[in-house]
Amino acid sequence: MFIPTQVIRFLHLVGHDVRISAVSLLYCQSESAVNRDFHKVLNTIISLENQYIQQPTGEVVQKKIQEKKSFYPFFKDCIGAIDGTHIRVKVSNKDAPRYRGRKGYPSINALVACTFDLKFTYVLSGWESTTSDSRIIKDALSRDDKLVSFIWLMSVYLRHASLCNAIERAFGVLKKRFALIRSSNEPFYSRGTQSDIFSVCCVLHNFLLEVDREKELEDEVAQEVLDAQQEEVPRYQSEIDERGEQIRNLIATQMWNAYLSDPNNEIDMSN
């Protein structure tokens, strides 16, 4: 089978999240041949990971920071954003509890770093979804292929800033391109293969940014991220107001109980 045909079938599988049996019928090839070629292309692209996913050295200030006075020179040493996402996996019933996350189905955690130009610079996938973020970060900073460029990590403060939403936009573009990693259906592949598929999708994402950038897709995702953030602000404010009300009620209750227990004792309000 010609290599271009093998690649096309591979892209069909990861881009549309269809079964090998469907692709077998479409391309008039046996399921075993389709499956064999799928893993052949998968392993070949994995071998290119170091070529297309490279960590920044920090020697050059990123363009997005240089262009905005509100960022430069305050964030001149900021080299990117870091976050995680969950990818559904297929595991045994015995292992399922360790992989079952907040969405109710087994998944793995994929930690990535990306530039503000949406290019992935580090990928670590495979941890069970129940693993804490701190443990995954610790692993990323200590393993042989470690995350070496992030000396300081900033979180929460930049949650809704344009510096931080780069990672959300990168995830959005990635998952719109490759349905296999955004699907909530039970996957057709093992946990290890699913982890490799995510890494390969990141490699292909970076490749496409260089040779066939889809600005319309990026703009669509950027608008979706903006809309989602605007919806979150009222909810966060509501949570803050609710928490403030709870604290006020608690203090008022404590003061009233103190008065009832000793009515003659004046409460000092000077503090």
mmCIF file of C-alpha atoms in Angstrom:
data_model
loop_
_atom_site.group_PDB
_atom_site.id
_atom_site.type_symbol
_atom_site.label_atom_id
_atom_site.label_comp_id
_atom_site.label_asym_id
_atom_site.label_seq_id
_atom_site.Cartn_x
_atom_site.Cartn_y
_atom_site.Cartn_z
ATOM 1 C CA MET A 1 0.000 0.000 0.000
ATOM 2 C CA PHE A 2 1.317 3.449 -0.952
ATOM 3 C CA ILE A 3 2.443 5.611 1.981
ATOM 4 C CA PRO A 4 0.101 8.535 1.051
ATOM 5 C CA THR A 5 -2.864 6.157 1.220
ATOM 6 C CA GLN A 6 -1.766 4.899 4.636
ATOM 7 C CA VAL A 7 -1.513 8.483 5.896
ATOM 8 C CA ILE A 8 -4.917 9.404 4.449
ATOM 9 C CA ARG A 9 -6.564 6.465 6.191
ATOM 10 C CA PHE A 10 -4.833 7.379 9.451
ATOM 11 C CA LEU A 11 -6.053 10.980 9.208
ATOM 12 C CA HIS A 12 -9.546 9.727 8.428
ATOM 13 C CA LEU A 13 -9.551 7.680 11.630
ATOM 14 C CA VAL A 14 -8.250 10.411 13.957
ATOM 15 C CA GLY A 15 -10.115 13.220 12.226
ATOM 16 C CA HIS A 16 -13.557 11.627 12.224
ATOM 17 C CA ASP A 17 -13.490 9.150 15.120
ATOM 18 C CA VAL A 18 -14.789 6.227 13.073
ATOM 19 C CA ARG A 19 -14.217 2.517 13.486
ATOM 20 C CA ILE A 20 -11.582 0.654 11.538
ATOM 21 C CA SER A 21 -14.359 -1.472 10.032
ATOM 22 C CA ALA A 22 -15.890 1.648 8.434
ATOM 23 C CA VAL A 23 -12.557 2.748 6.969
ATOM 24 C CA SER A 24 -11.940 -0.801 5.791
ATOM 25 C CA LEU A 25 -15.135 -0.706 3.731
ATOM 26 C CA LEU A 26 -14.483 2.795 2.444
ATOM 27 C CA TYR A 27 -10.978 2.015 1.166
ATOM 28 C CA CYS A 28 -11.659 -1.623 0.233
ATOM 29 C CA GLN A 29 -8.933 -2.937 2.531
ATOM 30 C CA SER A 30 -9.068 -5.612 5.194
ATOM 31 C CA GLU A 31 -9.471 -4.507 8.791
ATOM 32 C CA SER A 32 -6.165 -6.081 9.724
ATOM 33 C CA ALA A 33 -4.386 -4.107 6.991
ATOM 34 C CA VAL A 34 -6.030 -0.858 8.078
ATOM 35 C CA ASN A 35 -5.137 -1.515 11.716
ATOM 36 C CA ARG A 36 -1.542 -2.461 10.853
ATOM 37 C CA ASP A 37 -1.046 0.658 8.724
ATOM 38 C CA PHE A 38 -2.677 2.828 11.394
ATOM 39 C CA HIS A 39 -0.058 1.820 13.961
ATOM 40 C CA LYS A 40 2.715 2.109 11.389
ATOM 41 C CA VAL A 41 1.805 5.750 10.674
ATOM 42 C CA LEU A 42 1.239 6.403 14.390
ATOM 43 C CA ASN A 43 4.735 5.186 15.300
ATOM 44 C CA THR A 44 6.320 7.066 12.416
ATOM 45 C CA ILE A 45 4.805 10.383 13.483
ATOM 46 C CA ILE A 46 5.737 9.699 17.113
ATOM 47 C CA SER A 47 9.354 9.433 15.943
ATOM 48 C CA LEU A 48 9.070 13.035 14.668
ATOM 49 C CA GLU A 49 7.899 14.432 18.002
ATOM 50 C CA ASN A 50 11.259 15.965 18.946
ATOM 51 C CA GLN A 51 11.393 17.701 15.585
ATOM 52 C CA TYR A 52 7.999 19.382 15.842
ATOM 53 C CA ILE A 53 7.521 19.790 19.594
ATOM 54 C CA GLN A 54 10.420 21.790 20.996
ATOM 55 C CA GLN A 55 10.654 23.759 24.210
ATOM 56 C CA PRO A 56 11.561 27.452 23.934
ATOM 57 C CA THR A 57 14.933 28.577 25.230
ATOM 58 C CA GLY A 58 13.629 31.880 26.589
ATOM 59 C CA GLU A 59 16.293 33.831 24.715
ATOM 60 C CA VAL A 60 13.739 35.596 22.502
ATOM 61 C CA VAL A 61 10.785 37.562 23.863
ATOM 62 C CA GLN A 62 7.621 36.216 22.312
ATOM 63 C CA LYS A 63 5.910 38.397 19.745
ATOM 64 C CA LYS A 64 2.576 38.572 21.581
ATOM 65 C CA ILE A 65 4.357 40.088 24.588
ATOM 66 C CA GLN A 66 6.519 42.483 22.583
ATOM 67 C CA GLU A 67 3.490 43.942 20.814
ATOM 68 C CA LYS A 68 1.556 44.998 23.947
ATOM 69 C CA LYS A 69 2.730 47.679 26.354
ATOM 70 C CA SER A 70 0.623 46.132 29.098
ATOM 71 C CA PHE A 71 2.723 42.955 28.817
ATOM 72 C CA TYR A 72 6.177 44.266 28.000
ATOM 73 C CA PRO A 73 8.540 44.426 29.841
ATOM 74 C CA PHE A 74 6.575 42.954 32.767
ATOM 75 C CA PHE A 75 6.144 39.533 31.144
ATOM 76 C CA LYS A 76 9.211 39.516 28.908
ATOM 77 C CA ASP A 77 10.417 36.290 30.537
ATOM 78 C CA CYS A 78 7.083 34.525 30.124
ATOM 79 C CA ILE A 79 7.553 31.751 27.570
ATOM 80 C CA GLY A 80 4.119 30.209 27.379
ATOM 81 C CA ALA A 81 1.093 28.731 29.079
ATOM 82 C CA ILE A 82 0.634 25.345 30.717
ATOM 83 C CA ASP A 83 -2.528 23.385 31.408
ATOM 84 C CA GLY A 84 -4.090 19.943 31.146
ATOM 85 C CA THR A 85 -7.010 18.261 29.451
ATOM 86 C CA HIS A 86 -8.672 14.859 29.724
ATOM 87 C CA ILE A 87 -8.828 12.223 26.986
ATOM 88 C CA ARG A 88 -11.233 9.295 27.279
ATOM 89 C CA VAL A 89 -9.564 5.868 27.357
ATOM 90 C CA LYS A 90 -10.548 2.216 27.385
ATOM 91 C CA VAL A 91 -9.399 0.297 30.465
ATOM 92 C CA SER A 92 -10.398 -2.856 32.326
ATOM 93 C CA ASN A 93 -13.158 -2.777 34.941
ATOM 94 C CA LYS A 94 -10.490 -3.364 37.583
ATOM 95 C CA ASP A 95 -8.536 -0.240 36.589
ATOM 96 C CA ALA A 96 -11.563 1.925 35.807
ATOM 97 C CA PRO A 97 -11.845 3.589 39.289
ATOM 98 C CA ARG A 98 -8.313 5.002 38.980
ATOM 99 C CA TYR A 99 -9.126 6.513 35.592
ATOM 100 C CA ARG A 100 -12.681 7.663 36.213
ATOM 101 C CA GLY A 101 -12.658 11.456 36.430
ATOM 102 C CA ARG A 102 -15.259 14.082 37.154
ATOM 103 C CA LYS A 103 -17.069 13.373 33.878
ATOM 104 C CA GLY A 104 -17.859 9.851 34.983
ATOM 105 C CA TYR A 105 -15.866 7.885 32.422
ATOM 106 C CA PRO A 106 -12.234 6.657 32.378
ATOM 107 C CA SER A 107 -9.776 9.179 31.011
ATOM 108 C CA ILE A 108 -6.130 10.151 31.093
ATOM 109 C CA ASN A 109 -4.678 13.541 31.899
ATOM 110 C CA ALA A 110 -2.659 15.244 29.178
ATOM 111 C CA LEU A 111 -0.390 18.058 30.379
ATOM 112 C CA VAL A 112 0.867 20.427 27.699
ATOM 113 C CA ALA A 113 2.719 23.701 27.365
ATOM 114 C CA CYS A 114 2.214 26.024 24.424
ATOM 115 C CA THR A 115 3.367 29.371 23.107
ATOM 116 C CA PHE A 116 1.000 32.310 22.678
ATOM 117 C CA ASP A 117 1.015 31.442 18.971
ATOM 118 C CA LEU A 118 -0.822 28.181 19.835
ATOM 119 C CA LYS A 119 2.168 25.921 19.169
ATOM 120 C CA PHE A 120 2.675 23.052 21.601
ATOM 121 C CA THR A 121 6.123 22.965 23.184
ATOM 122 C CA TYR A 122 5.702 20.093 25.641
ATOM 123 C CA VAL A 123 3.341 17.119 25.900
ATOM 124 C CA LEU A 124 2.995 14.646 28.763
ATOM 125 C CA SER A 125 0.010 12.302 28.568
ATOM 126 C CA GLY A 126 -0.921 9.081 30.320
ATOM 127 C CA TRP A 127 -1.543 9.901 33.990
ATOM 128 C CA GLU A 128 -4.832 8.653 35.436
ATOM 129 C CA SER A 129 -7.477 11.373 35.545
ATOM 130 C CA THR A 130 -7.703 11.088 39.342
ATOM 131 C CA THR A 131 -4.047 12.145 39.698
ATOM 132 C CA SER A 132 -3.567 15.589 41.272
ATOM 133 C CA ASP A 133 -2.184 18.444 39.174
ATOM 134 C CA SER A 134 0.697 18.925 41.607
ATOM 135 C CA ARG A 135 1.827 15.321 41.189
ATOM 136 C CA ILE A 136 1.724 15.586 37.390
ATOM 137 C CA ILE A 137 3.686 18.867 37.462
ATOM 138 C CA LYS A 138 6.253 17.286 39.785
ATOM 139 C CA ASP A 139 6.652 14.386 37.371
ATOM 140 C CA ALA A 140 6.965 16.741 34.399
ATOM 141 C CA LEU A 141 9.764 18.664 36.140
ATOM 142 C CA SER A 142 11.739 15.585 37.185
ATOM 143 C CA ARG A 143 11.481 12.989 34.392
ATOM 144 C CA ASP A 144 14.160 12.395 31.741
ATOM 145 C CA ASP A 145 12.176 14.287 29.087
ATOM 146 C CA LYS A 146 11.320 16.951 31.638
ATOM 147 C CA LEU A 147 9.653 20.299 31.316
ATOM 148 C CA VAL A 148 12.827 22.365 31.591
ATOM 149 C CA SER A 149 11.867 25.859 30.492
ATOM 150 C CA PHE A 150 9.240 26.766 33.085
ATOM 151 C CA ILE A 151 11.194 28.077 36.071
ATOM 152 C CA TRP A 152 8.211 29.860 37.597
ATOM 153 C CA LEU A 153 4.590 28.811 37.230
ATOM 154 C CA MET A 154 1.778 31.352 37.454
ATOM 155 C CA SER A 155 -1.829 30.266 37.853
ATOM 156 C CA VAL A 156 -5.266 31.734 38.639
ATOM 157 C CA TYR A 157 -4.031 35.351 38.280
ATOM 158 C CA LEU A 158 -3.818 35.002 34.503
ATOM 159 C CA ARG A 159 -6.817 32.694 34.240
ATOM 160 C CA HIS A 160 -8.840 35.044 32.070
ATOM 161 C CA ALA A 161 -6.027 37.086 30.556
ATOM 162 C CA SER A 162 -5.034 36.809 26.915
ATOM 163 C CA LEU A 163 -1.707 35.378 28.019
ATOM 164 C CA CYS A 164 -3.478 32.402 29.546
ATOM 165 C CA ASN A 165 -6.268 31.732 27.068
ATOM 166 C CA ALA A 166 -3.679 30.702 24.472
ATOM 167 C CA ILE A 167 -3.756 27.219 25.965
ATOM 168 C CA GLU A 168 -7.556 27.104 25.776
ATOM 169 C CA ARG A 169 -7.446 28.202 22.143
ATOM 170 C CA ALA A 170 -4.748 25.621 21.369
ATOM 171 C CA PHE A 171 -6.854 22.855 22.933
ATOM 172 C CA GLY A 172 -9.914 24.102 21.084
ATOM 173 C CA VAL A 173 -8.227 24.048 17.677
ATOM 174 C CA LEU A 174 -6.638 20.666 18.393
ATOM 175 C CA LYS A 175 -9.913 18.999 19.353
ATOM 176 C CA LYS A 176 -11.869 20.524 16.488
ATOM 177 C CA ARG A 177 -9.338 19.084 14.065
ATOM 178 C CA PHE A 178 -9.122 15.628 15.602
ATOM 179 C CA ALA A 179 -12.477 14.216 16.686
ATOM 180 C CA LEU A 180 -10.891 11.077 18.105
ATOM 181 C CA ILE A 181 -9.410 12.936 21.094
ATOM 182 C CA ARG A 182 -12.460 15.082 21.827
ATOM 183 C CA SER A 183 -14.978 12.246 21.703
ATOM 184 C CA SER A 184 -16.757 11.181 24.882
ATOM 185 C CA ASN A 185 -17.532 7.775 23.359
ATOM 186 C CA GLU A 186 -15.537 4.774 24.502
ATOM 187 C CA PRO A 187 -12.443 4.655 22.253
ATOM 188 C CA PHE A 188 -11.462 1.723 20.093
ATOM 189 C CA TYR A 189 -7.832 1.671 21.229
ATOM 190 C CA SER A 190 -5.911 0.814 24.386
ATOM 191 C CA ARG A 191 -4.875 3.411 26.954
ATOM 192 C CA GLY A 192 -1.283 3.465 25.684
ATOM 193 C CA THR A 193 -2.335 3.860 22.073
ATOM 194 C CA GLN A 194 -4.804 6.594 22.989
ATOM 195 C CA SER A 195 -2.002 8.447 24.790
ATOM 196 C CA ASP A 196 0.219 8.161 21.695
ATOM 197 C CA ILE A 197 -2.649 9.358 19.501
ATOM 198 C CA PHE A 198 -2.909 12.541 21.570
ATOM 199 C CA SER A 199 0.825 13.189 21.198
ATOM 200 C CA VAL A 200 0.627 12.568 17.448
ATOM 201 C CA CYS A 201 -2.289 14.997 17.129
ATOM 202 C CA CYS A 202 -0.142 17.650 18.846
ATOM 203 C CA VAL A 203 2.667 16.976 16.349
ATOM 204 C CA LEU A 204 0.248 17.291 13.418
ATOM 205 C CA HIS A 205 -1.213 20.454 14.958
ATOM 206 C CA ASN A 206 2.231 22.090 15.071
ATOM 207 C CA PHE A 207 2.967 20.927 11.523
ATOM 208 C CA LEU A 208 -0.266 22.459 10.234
ATOM 209 C CA LEU A 209 0.501 25.756 11.966
ATOM 210 C CA GLU A 210 3.587 25.972 9.776
ATOM 211 C CA VAL A 211 2.243 24.759 6.421
ATOM 212 C CA ASP A 212 -1.538 25.245 6.404
ATOM 213 C CA ARG A 213 -2.701 27.586 9.124
ATOM 214 C CA GLU A 214 -6.497 27.886 9.373
ATOM 215 C CA LYS A 215 -7.175 31.404 10.613
ATOM 216 C CA GLU A 216 -10.943 30.944 10.341
ATOM 217 C CA LEU A 217 -10.793 27.937 12.648
ATOM 218 C CA GLU A 218 -8.555 29.781 15.119
ATOM 219 C CA ASP A 219 -10.864 32.814 15.082
ATOM 220 C CA GLU A 220 -13.882 30.563 15.661
ATOM 221 C CA VAL A 221 -12.235 28.948 18.672
ATOM 222 C CA ALA A 222 -11.039 32.314 20.012
ATOM 223 C CA GLN A 223 -14.630 33.601 19.953
ATOM 224 C CA GLU A 224 -15.879 30.471 21.722
ATOM 225 C CA VAL A 225 -13.240 30.918 24.436
ATOM 226 C CA LEU A 226 -14.185 34.587 24.835
ATOM 227 C CA ASP A 227 -17.886 33.761 25.094
ATOM 228 C CA ALA A 228 -17.195 31.056 27.676
ATOM 229 C CA GLN A 229 -15.082 33.430 29.772
ATOM 230 C CA GLN A 230 -17.775 36.105 29.703
ATOM 231 C CA GLU A 231 -20.294 33.542 30.936
ATOM 232 C CA GLU A 232 -17.963 32.523 33.763
ATOM 233 C CA VAL A 233 -17.504 36.034 35.190
ATOM 234 C CA PRO A 234 -21.082 36.433 36.537
ATOM 235 C CA ARG A 235 -20.922 32.929 38.005
ATOM 236 C CA TYR A 236 -17.632 33.656 39.780
ATOM 237 C CA GLN A 237 -19.047 36.941 41.084
ATOM 238 C CA SER A 238 -22.146 35.118 42.299
ATOM 239 C CA GLU A 239 -19.959 32.576 44.109
ATOM 240 C CA ILE A 240 -17.966 35.388 45.738
ATOM 241 C CA ASP A 241 -21.157 37.199 46.821
ATOM 242 C CA GLU A 242 -22.624 33.959 48.182
ATOM 243 C CA ARG A 243 -19.446 33.201 50.135
ATOM 244 C CA GLY A 244 -19.401 36.744 51.517
ATOM 245 C CA GLU A 245 -23.003 36.384 52.638
ATOM 246 C CA GLN A 246 -22.168 33.104 54.387
ATOM 247 C CA ILE A 247 -19.267 34.721 56.260
ATOM 248 C CA ARG A 248 -21.419 37.674 57.318
ATOM 249 C CA ASN A 249 -24.159 35.374 58.563
ATOM 250 C CA LEU A 250 -21.629 33.290 60.468
ATOM 251 C CA ILE A 251 -20.143 36.337 62.183
ATOM 252 C CA ALA A 252 -23.609 37.685 63.017
ATOM 253 C CA THR A 253 -24.613 34.310 64.490
ATOM 254 C CA GLN A 254 -21.463 34.119 66.604
ATOM 255 C CA MET A 255 -21.990 37.660 67.903
ATOM 256 C CA TRP A 256 -25.649 36.933 68.761
ATOM 257 C CA ASN A 257 -24.778 33.697 70.552
ATOM 258 C CA ALA A 258 -22.065 35.515 72.500
ATOM 259 C CA TYR A 259 -24.608 38.162 73.534
ATOM 260 C CA LEU A 260 -27.166 35.574 74.626
ATOM 261 C CA SER A 261 -24.587 33.750 76.725
ATOM 262 C CA ASP A 262 -23.511 36.978 78.474
ATOM 263 C CA PRO A 263 -25.871 39.932 77.818
ATOM 264 C CA ASN A 264 -23.935 42.230 80.196
ATOM 265 C CA ASN A 265 -20.674 41.829 78.320
ATOM 266 C CA GLU A 266 -20.364 44.631 75.755
ATOM 267 C CA ILE A 267 -19.043 43.651 72.377
ATOM 268 C CA ASP A 268 -15.983 45.624 71.310
ATOM 269 C CA MET A 269 -16.719 46.942 67.800
ATOM 270 C CA SER A 270 -13.581 49.086 67.576
ATOM 271 C CA ASN A 271 -11.688 46.370 65.686
#
